mmCIF file of C-alpha atoms and ligand atoms in Angstrom:
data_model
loop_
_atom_site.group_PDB
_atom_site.id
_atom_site.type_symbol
_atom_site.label_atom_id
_atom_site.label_comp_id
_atom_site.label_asym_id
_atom_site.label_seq_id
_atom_site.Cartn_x
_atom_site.Cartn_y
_atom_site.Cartn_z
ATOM 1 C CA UNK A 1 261.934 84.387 -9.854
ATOM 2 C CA UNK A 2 259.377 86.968 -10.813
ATOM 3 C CA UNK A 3 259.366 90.062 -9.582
ATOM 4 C CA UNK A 4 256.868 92.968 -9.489
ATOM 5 C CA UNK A 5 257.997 96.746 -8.261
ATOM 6 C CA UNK A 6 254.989 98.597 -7.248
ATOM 7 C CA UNK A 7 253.797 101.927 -7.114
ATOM 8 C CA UNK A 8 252.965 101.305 -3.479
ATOM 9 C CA UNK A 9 251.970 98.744 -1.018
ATOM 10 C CA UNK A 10 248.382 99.285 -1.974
ATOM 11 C CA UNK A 11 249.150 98.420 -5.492
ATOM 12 C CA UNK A 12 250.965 95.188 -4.429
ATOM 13 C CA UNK A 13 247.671 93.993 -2.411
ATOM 14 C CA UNK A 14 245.796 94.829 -5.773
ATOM 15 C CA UNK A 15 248.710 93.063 -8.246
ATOM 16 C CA UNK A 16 248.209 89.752 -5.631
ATOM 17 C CA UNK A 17 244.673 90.022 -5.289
ATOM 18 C CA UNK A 18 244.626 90.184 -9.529
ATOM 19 C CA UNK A 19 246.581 86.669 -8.865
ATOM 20 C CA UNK A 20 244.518 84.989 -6.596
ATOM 21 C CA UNK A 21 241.390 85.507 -8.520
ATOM 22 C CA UNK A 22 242.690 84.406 -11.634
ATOM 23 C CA UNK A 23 244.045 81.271 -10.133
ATOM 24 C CA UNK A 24 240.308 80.919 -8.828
ATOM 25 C CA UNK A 25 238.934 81.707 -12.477
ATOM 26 C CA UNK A 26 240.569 79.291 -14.193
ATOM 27 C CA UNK A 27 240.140 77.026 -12.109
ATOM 28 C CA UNK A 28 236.958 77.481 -9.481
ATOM 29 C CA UNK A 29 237.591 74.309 -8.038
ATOM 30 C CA UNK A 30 241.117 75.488 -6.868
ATOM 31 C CA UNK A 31 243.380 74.986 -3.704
ATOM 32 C CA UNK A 32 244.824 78.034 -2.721
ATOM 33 C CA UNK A 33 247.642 77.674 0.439
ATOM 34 C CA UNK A 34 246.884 81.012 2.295
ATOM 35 C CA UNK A 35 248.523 83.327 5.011
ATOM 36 C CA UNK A 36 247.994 85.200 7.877
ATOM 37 C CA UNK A 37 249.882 88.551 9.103
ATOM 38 C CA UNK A 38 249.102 91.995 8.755
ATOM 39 C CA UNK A 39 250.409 92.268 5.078
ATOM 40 C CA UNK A 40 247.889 89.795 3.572
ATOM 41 C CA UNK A 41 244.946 91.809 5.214
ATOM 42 C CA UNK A 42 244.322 94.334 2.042
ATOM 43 C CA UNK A 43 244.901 91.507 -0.072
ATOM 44 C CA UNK A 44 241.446 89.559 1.719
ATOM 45 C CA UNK A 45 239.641 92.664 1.445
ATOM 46 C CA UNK A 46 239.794 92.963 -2.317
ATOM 47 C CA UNK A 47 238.672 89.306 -2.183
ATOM 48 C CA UNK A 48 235.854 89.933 0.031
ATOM 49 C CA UNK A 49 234.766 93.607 -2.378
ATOM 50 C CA UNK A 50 235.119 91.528 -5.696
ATOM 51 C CA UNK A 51 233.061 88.184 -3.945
ATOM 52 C CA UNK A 52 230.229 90.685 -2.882
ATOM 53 C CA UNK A 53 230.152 92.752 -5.876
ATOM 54 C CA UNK A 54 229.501 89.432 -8.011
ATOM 55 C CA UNK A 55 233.091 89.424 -9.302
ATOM 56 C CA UNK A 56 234.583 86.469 -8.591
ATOM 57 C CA UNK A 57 233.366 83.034 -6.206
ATOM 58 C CA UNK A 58 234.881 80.849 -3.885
ATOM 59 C CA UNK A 59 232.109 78.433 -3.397
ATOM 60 C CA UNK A 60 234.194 75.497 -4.822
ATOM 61 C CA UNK A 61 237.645 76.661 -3.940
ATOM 62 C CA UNK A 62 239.526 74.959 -1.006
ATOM 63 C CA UNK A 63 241.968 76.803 1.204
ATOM 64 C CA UNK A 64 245.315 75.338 3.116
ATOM 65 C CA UNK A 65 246.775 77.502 5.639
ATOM 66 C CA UNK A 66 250.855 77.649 6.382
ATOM 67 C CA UNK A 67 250.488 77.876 10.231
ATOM 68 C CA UNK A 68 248.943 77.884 13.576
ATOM 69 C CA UNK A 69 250.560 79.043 16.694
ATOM 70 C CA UNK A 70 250.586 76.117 19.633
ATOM 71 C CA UNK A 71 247.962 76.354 22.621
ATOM 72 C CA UNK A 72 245.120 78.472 21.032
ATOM 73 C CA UNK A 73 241.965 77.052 19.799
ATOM 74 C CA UNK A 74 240.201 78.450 16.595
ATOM 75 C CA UNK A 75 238.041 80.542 18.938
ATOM 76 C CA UNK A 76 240.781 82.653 20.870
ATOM 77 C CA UNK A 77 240.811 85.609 18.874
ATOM 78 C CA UNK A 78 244.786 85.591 18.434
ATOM 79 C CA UNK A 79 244.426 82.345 16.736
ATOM 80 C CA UNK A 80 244.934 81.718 12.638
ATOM 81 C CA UNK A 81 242.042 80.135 12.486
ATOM 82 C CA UNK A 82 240.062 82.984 14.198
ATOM 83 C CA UNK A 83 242.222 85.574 11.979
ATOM 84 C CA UNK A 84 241.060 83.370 8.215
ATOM 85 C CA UNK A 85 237.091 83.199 9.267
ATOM 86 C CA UNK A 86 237.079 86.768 10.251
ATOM 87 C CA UNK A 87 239.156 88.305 7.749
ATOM 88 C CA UNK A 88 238.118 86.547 5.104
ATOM 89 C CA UNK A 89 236.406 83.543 5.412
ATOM 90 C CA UNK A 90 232.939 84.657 6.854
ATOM 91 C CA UNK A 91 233.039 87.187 4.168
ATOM 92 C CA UNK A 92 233.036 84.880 0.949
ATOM 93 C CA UNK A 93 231.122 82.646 -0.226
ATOM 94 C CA UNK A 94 233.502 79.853 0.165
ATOM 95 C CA UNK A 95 232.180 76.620 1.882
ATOM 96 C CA UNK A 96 234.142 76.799 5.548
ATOM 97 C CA UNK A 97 234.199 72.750 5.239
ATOM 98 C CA UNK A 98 236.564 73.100 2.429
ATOM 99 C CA UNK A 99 239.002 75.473 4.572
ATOM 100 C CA UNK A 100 241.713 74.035 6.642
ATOM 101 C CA UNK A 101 243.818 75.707 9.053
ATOM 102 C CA UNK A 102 246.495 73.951 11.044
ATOM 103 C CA UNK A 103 245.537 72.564 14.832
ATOM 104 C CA UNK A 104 248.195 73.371 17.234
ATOM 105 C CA UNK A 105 246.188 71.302 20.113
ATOM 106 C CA UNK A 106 246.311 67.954 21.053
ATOM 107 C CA UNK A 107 248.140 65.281 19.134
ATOM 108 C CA UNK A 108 250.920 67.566 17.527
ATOM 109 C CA UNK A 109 252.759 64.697 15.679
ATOM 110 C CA UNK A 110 249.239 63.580 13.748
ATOM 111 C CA UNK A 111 248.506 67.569 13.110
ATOM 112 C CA UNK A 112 251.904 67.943 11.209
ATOM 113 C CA UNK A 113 250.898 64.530 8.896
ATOM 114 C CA UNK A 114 247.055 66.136 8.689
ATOM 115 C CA UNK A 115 248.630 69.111 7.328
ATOM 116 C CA UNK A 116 250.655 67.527 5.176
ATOM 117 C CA UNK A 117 248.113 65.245 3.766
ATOM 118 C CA UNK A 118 245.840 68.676 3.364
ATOM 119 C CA UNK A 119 248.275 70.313 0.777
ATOM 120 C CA UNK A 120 248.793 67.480 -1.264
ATOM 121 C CA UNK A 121 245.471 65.072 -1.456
ATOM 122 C CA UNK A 122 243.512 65.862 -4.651
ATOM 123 C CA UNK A 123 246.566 68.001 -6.162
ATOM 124 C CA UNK A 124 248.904 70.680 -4.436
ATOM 125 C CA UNK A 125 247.711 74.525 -4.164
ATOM 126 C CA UNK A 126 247.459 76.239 -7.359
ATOM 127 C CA UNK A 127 248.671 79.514 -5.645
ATOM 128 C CA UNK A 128 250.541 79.607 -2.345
ATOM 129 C CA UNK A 129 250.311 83.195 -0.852
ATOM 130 C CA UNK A 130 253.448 84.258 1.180
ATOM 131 C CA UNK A 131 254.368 87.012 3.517
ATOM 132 C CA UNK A 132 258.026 87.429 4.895
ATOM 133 C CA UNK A 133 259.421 87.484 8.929
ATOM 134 C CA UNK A 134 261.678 90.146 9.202
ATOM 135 C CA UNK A 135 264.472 87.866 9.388
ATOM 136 C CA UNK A 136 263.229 86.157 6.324
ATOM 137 C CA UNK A 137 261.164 83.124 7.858
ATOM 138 C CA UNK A 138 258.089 82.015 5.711
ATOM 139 C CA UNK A 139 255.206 80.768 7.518
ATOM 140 C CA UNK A 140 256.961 79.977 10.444
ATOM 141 C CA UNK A 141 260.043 78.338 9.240
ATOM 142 C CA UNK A 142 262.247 80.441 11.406
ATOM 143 C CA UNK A 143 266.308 81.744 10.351
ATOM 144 C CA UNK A 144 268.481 79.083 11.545
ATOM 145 C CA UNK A 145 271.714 76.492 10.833
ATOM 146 C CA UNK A 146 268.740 73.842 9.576
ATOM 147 C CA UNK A 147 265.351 73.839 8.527
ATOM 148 C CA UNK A 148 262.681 70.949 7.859
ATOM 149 C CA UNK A 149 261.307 69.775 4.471
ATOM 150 C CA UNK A 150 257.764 68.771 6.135
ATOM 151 C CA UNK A 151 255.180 70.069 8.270
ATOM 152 C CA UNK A 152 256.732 70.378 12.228
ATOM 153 C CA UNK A 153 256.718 72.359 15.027
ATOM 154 C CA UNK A 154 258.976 75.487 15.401
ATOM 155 C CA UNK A 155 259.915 77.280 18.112
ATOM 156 C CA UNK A 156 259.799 80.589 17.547
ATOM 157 C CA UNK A 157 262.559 83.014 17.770
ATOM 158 C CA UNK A 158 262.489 86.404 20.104
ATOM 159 C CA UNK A 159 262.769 88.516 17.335
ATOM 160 C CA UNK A 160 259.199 87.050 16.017
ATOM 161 C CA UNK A 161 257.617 86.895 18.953
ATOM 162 C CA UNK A 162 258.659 90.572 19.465
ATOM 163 C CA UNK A 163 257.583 91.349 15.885
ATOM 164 C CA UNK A 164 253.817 89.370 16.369
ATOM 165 C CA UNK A 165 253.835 90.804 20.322
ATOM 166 C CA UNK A 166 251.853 93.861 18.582
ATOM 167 C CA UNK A 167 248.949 91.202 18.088
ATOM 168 C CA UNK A 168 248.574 90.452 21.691
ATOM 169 C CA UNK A 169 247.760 92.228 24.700
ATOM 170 C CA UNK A 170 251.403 91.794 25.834
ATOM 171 C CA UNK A 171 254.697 89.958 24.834
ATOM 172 C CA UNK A 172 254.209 87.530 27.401
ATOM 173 C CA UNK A 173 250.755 85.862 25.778
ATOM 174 C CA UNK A 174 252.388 85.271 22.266
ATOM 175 C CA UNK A 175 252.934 81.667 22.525
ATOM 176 C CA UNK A 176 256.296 80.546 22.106
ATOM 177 C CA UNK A 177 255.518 77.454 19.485
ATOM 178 C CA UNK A 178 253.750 77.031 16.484
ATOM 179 C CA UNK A 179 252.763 74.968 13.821
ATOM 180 C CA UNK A 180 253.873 75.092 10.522
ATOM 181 C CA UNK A 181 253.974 73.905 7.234
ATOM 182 C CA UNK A 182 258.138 73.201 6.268
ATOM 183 C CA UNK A 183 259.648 74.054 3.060
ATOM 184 C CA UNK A 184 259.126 71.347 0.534
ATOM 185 C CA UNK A 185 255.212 71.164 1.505
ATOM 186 C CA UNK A 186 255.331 75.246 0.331
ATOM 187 C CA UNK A 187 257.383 74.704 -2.322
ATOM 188 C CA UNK A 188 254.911 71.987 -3.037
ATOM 189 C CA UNK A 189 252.153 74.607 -4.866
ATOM 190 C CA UNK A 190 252.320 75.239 -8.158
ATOM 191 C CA UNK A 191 252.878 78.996 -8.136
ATOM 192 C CA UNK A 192 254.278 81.116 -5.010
ATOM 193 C CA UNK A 193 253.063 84.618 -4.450
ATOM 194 C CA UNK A 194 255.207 86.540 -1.616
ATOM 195 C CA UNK A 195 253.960 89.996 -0.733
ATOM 196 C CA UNK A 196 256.342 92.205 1.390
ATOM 197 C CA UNK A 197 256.544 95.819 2.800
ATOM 198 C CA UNK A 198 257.901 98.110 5.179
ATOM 199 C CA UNK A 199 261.972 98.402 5.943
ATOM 200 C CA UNK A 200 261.944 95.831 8.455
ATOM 201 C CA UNK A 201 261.917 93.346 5.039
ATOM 202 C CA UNK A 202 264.747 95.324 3.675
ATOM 203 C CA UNK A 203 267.180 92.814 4.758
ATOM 204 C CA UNK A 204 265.598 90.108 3.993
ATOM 205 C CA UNK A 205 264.185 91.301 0.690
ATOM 206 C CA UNK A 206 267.649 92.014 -0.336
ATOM 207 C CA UNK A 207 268.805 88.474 0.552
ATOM 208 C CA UNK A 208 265.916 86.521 -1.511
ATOM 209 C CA UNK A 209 265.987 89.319 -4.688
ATOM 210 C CA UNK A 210 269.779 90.773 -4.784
ATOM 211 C CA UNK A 211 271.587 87.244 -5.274
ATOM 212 C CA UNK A 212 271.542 83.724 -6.237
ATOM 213 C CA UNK A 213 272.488 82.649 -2.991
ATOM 214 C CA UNK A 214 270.471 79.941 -0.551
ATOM 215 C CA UNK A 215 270.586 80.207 3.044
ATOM 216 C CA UNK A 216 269.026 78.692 6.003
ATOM 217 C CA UNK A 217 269.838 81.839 7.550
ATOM 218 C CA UNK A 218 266.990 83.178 5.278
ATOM 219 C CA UNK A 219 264.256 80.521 4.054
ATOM 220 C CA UNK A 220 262.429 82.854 2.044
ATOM 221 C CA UNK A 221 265.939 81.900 -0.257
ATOM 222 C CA UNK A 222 264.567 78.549 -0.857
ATOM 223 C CA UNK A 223 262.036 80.141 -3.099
ATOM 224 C CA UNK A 224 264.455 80.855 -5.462
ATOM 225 C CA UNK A 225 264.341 76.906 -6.060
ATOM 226 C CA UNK A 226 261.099 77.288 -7.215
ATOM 227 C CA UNK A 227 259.648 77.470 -10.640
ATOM 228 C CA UNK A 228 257.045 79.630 -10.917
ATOM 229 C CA UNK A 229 257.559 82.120 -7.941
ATOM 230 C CA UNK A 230 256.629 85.809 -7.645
ATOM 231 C CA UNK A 231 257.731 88.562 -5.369
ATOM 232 C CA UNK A 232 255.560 91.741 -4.961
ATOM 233 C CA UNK A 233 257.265 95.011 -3.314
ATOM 234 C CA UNK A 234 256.842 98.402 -3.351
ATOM 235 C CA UNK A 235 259.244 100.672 -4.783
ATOM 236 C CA UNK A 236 260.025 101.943 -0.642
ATOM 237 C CA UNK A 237 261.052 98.738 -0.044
ATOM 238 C CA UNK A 238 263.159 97.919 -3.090
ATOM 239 C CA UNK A 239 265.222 100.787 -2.487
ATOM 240 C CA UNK A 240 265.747 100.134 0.839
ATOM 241 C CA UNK A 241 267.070 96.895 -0.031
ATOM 242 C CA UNK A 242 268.725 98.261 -2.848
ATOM 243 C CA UNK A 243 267.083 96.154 -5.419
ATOM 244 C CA UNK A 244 267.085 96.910 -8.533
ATOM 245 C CA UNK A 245 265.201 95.974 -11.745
HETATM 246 C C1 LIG B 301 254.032 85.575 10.989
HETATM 247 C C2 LIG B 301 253.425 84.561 10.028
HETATM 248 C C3 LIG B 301 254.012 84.671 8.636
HETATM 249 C C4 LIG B 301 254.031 86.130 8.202
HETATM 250 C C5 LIG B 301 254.888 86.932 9.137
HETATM 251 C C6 LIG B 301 255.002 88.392 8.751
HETATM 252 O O1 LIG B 301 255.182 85.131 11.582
HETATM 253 N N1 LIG B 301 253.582 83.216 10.493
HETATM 254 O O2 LIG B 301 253.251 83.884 7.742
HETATM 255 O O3 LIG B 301 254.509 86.230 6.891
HETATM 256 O O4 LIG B 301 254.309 86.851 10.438
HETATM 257 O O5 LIG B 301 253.865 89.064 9.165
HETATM 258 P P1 LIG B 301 253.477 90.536 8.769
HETATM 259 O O6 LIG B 301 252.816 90.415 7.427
HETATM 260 O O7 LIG B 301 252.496 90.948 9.821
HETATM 261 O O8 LIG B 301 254.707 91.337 8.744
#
C-alpha cells in the first residue's frame, strides 16, 4: 500500500486530483470508477478549474460510479447521480453518455449485473477513487461478519445513515438501502486512490494503515489485497490514528 501524509486536507484533494489527471493523460480514453461524499468534492473542483482553464479533457474518458442509494431517481437532488452531474459532470467536458451511475429503481437484481458489466466491459477503471465510512465501509460495503465480492444491495447501517443524515433534510428521508458496487468489482481497477479526513476516520484509518490485518469488520482492509493502492491523509488525521511513516 502507498501512502501519502499531507500537509493538509487541501493538499490531499490536490495530490488526488494530480492522480486522476494523469490517469486521464496517459490515457484520454480512460475509465475512471468515481465517488460521491463530501471528501471527493475539492477533488471535482480541481477537475472542473484544470478542464476550463484548458488543462486537461474528459471528452473521451468514461466514468463508473461505486453506488446509488435505493428509491431516488437521478433527478432528486439527494441522489448520486444528481450529486456526479452537478458536481462535476455538467462542469467538464466529458460526454454524459459515457458516465454511468448505478440505478437503485426498478429491477434491482439486473442493476447489480448492469453495474457489474459497466466496470469491466472494454477493460476495468484505470483509477478507482475511494472515500472511507467512518466505520471503514467503501462505497457502501458496510462493517459486518460477511461482505459480497459483486455488485448487491446493502442495507445500510445506523451509524451511516446518521453520518449521511447531514445530506438530507432529516434522518428520516435517508433511505435505508443502497446500491453498491462489492469488493472484488473495486478491487477490479487497476489503481485505488482512497482520500480520507477528519477524526471520525481515525479508527478506521488506523485499521487499514497501522497493520497487516483483514477484517470484514473494516472493508477498507481488503485494499490492502490490492496491488497498486494509495491512501491520501492529512497529517491531523494520521496522528489521530497514530500512524506513522
Ligand atoms: C458514503 C459513500 C461513500 C463515502 C462515505 C464517506 O457512505 N457511499 O462512498 O466514502 O459516504 O463520505 P464522506 O466523504 O462524506 O465522509
Amino acid at each position: 500500500m502507498n501512502v501519502i501524509v499531507t500537509k493538509s486536507y487541501e493538499d490531499s484533494c490536490q495530490r488526488a486530483a494530480e492522480l486522476i489527471e494523469a490517469a486521464v493523460l496517459a490515457n484520454p480514453q480512460a475509465k475512471l470508477g468515481l465517488a460521491t461524499g463530501g471528501t471527493p468534492l475539492p477533488i471535482y473542483r480541481r477537475l472542473i478549474e484544470d478542464c476550463k482553464a484548458g488543462k486537461i479533457s474528459f471528452a473521451k474518458v468514461r466514468t463508473v460510479n461505486l453506488d446509488e442509494y435505493c428509491g431516488l431517481n437521478g433527478s432528486n437532488t439527494q441522489s448520486y447521480r444528481w450529486f456526479m452531474d452537478h458536481n462535476l459532470f455538467n462542469e467538464i467536458d466529458i460526454d454524459k453518455t459515457n458516465t454511468y451511475v448505478p440505478s437503485g429503481l426498478g429491477d434491482l437484481a439486473a442493476n447489480c449485473r448492469e453495474v457489474d458489466k459497466k466496470v469491466r466491459e472494454n477493460g476495468v477503471p484505470e483509477l478507482q477513487l475511494l472515500g472511507i465510512g467512518n466505520n471503514g465501509h467503501i462505497g457502501f460495503n458496510e462493517a459486518a461478519d460477511l461482505l459480497h465480492t459483486e455488485t448487491h444491495i446493502e442495507q445500510l447501517t445506523e451509524s451511516t445513515i446518521a453520518a449521511n443524515a447531514r445530506f438530507f433534510d432529516k434522518p428520516e428521508a435517508v433511505p435505508t438501502q443502497a446500491i453498491t458496487m462489492g469488493l472484488s468489482s473495486i478491487l477490479a481497477a487497476k489503481s485505488i486512490v482512497l482520500v480520507a479526513t477528519g477524526a471520525a476516520k481515525a479508527a478506521a484509518i488506523r485499521g487499514l494503515l497501522c497493520n497487516d490485518e483483514v477484517t470484514t469488520q473494516n472493508p477498507s482492509t481488503f485494499l490492502k489485497l490490492h496491488p497498486n493502492a494509495t491512501v491520501i491523509i492529512d497529517a491531523a488525521l494520521a496522528t489521530a490514528a497514530g500512524y506513522e511513516n
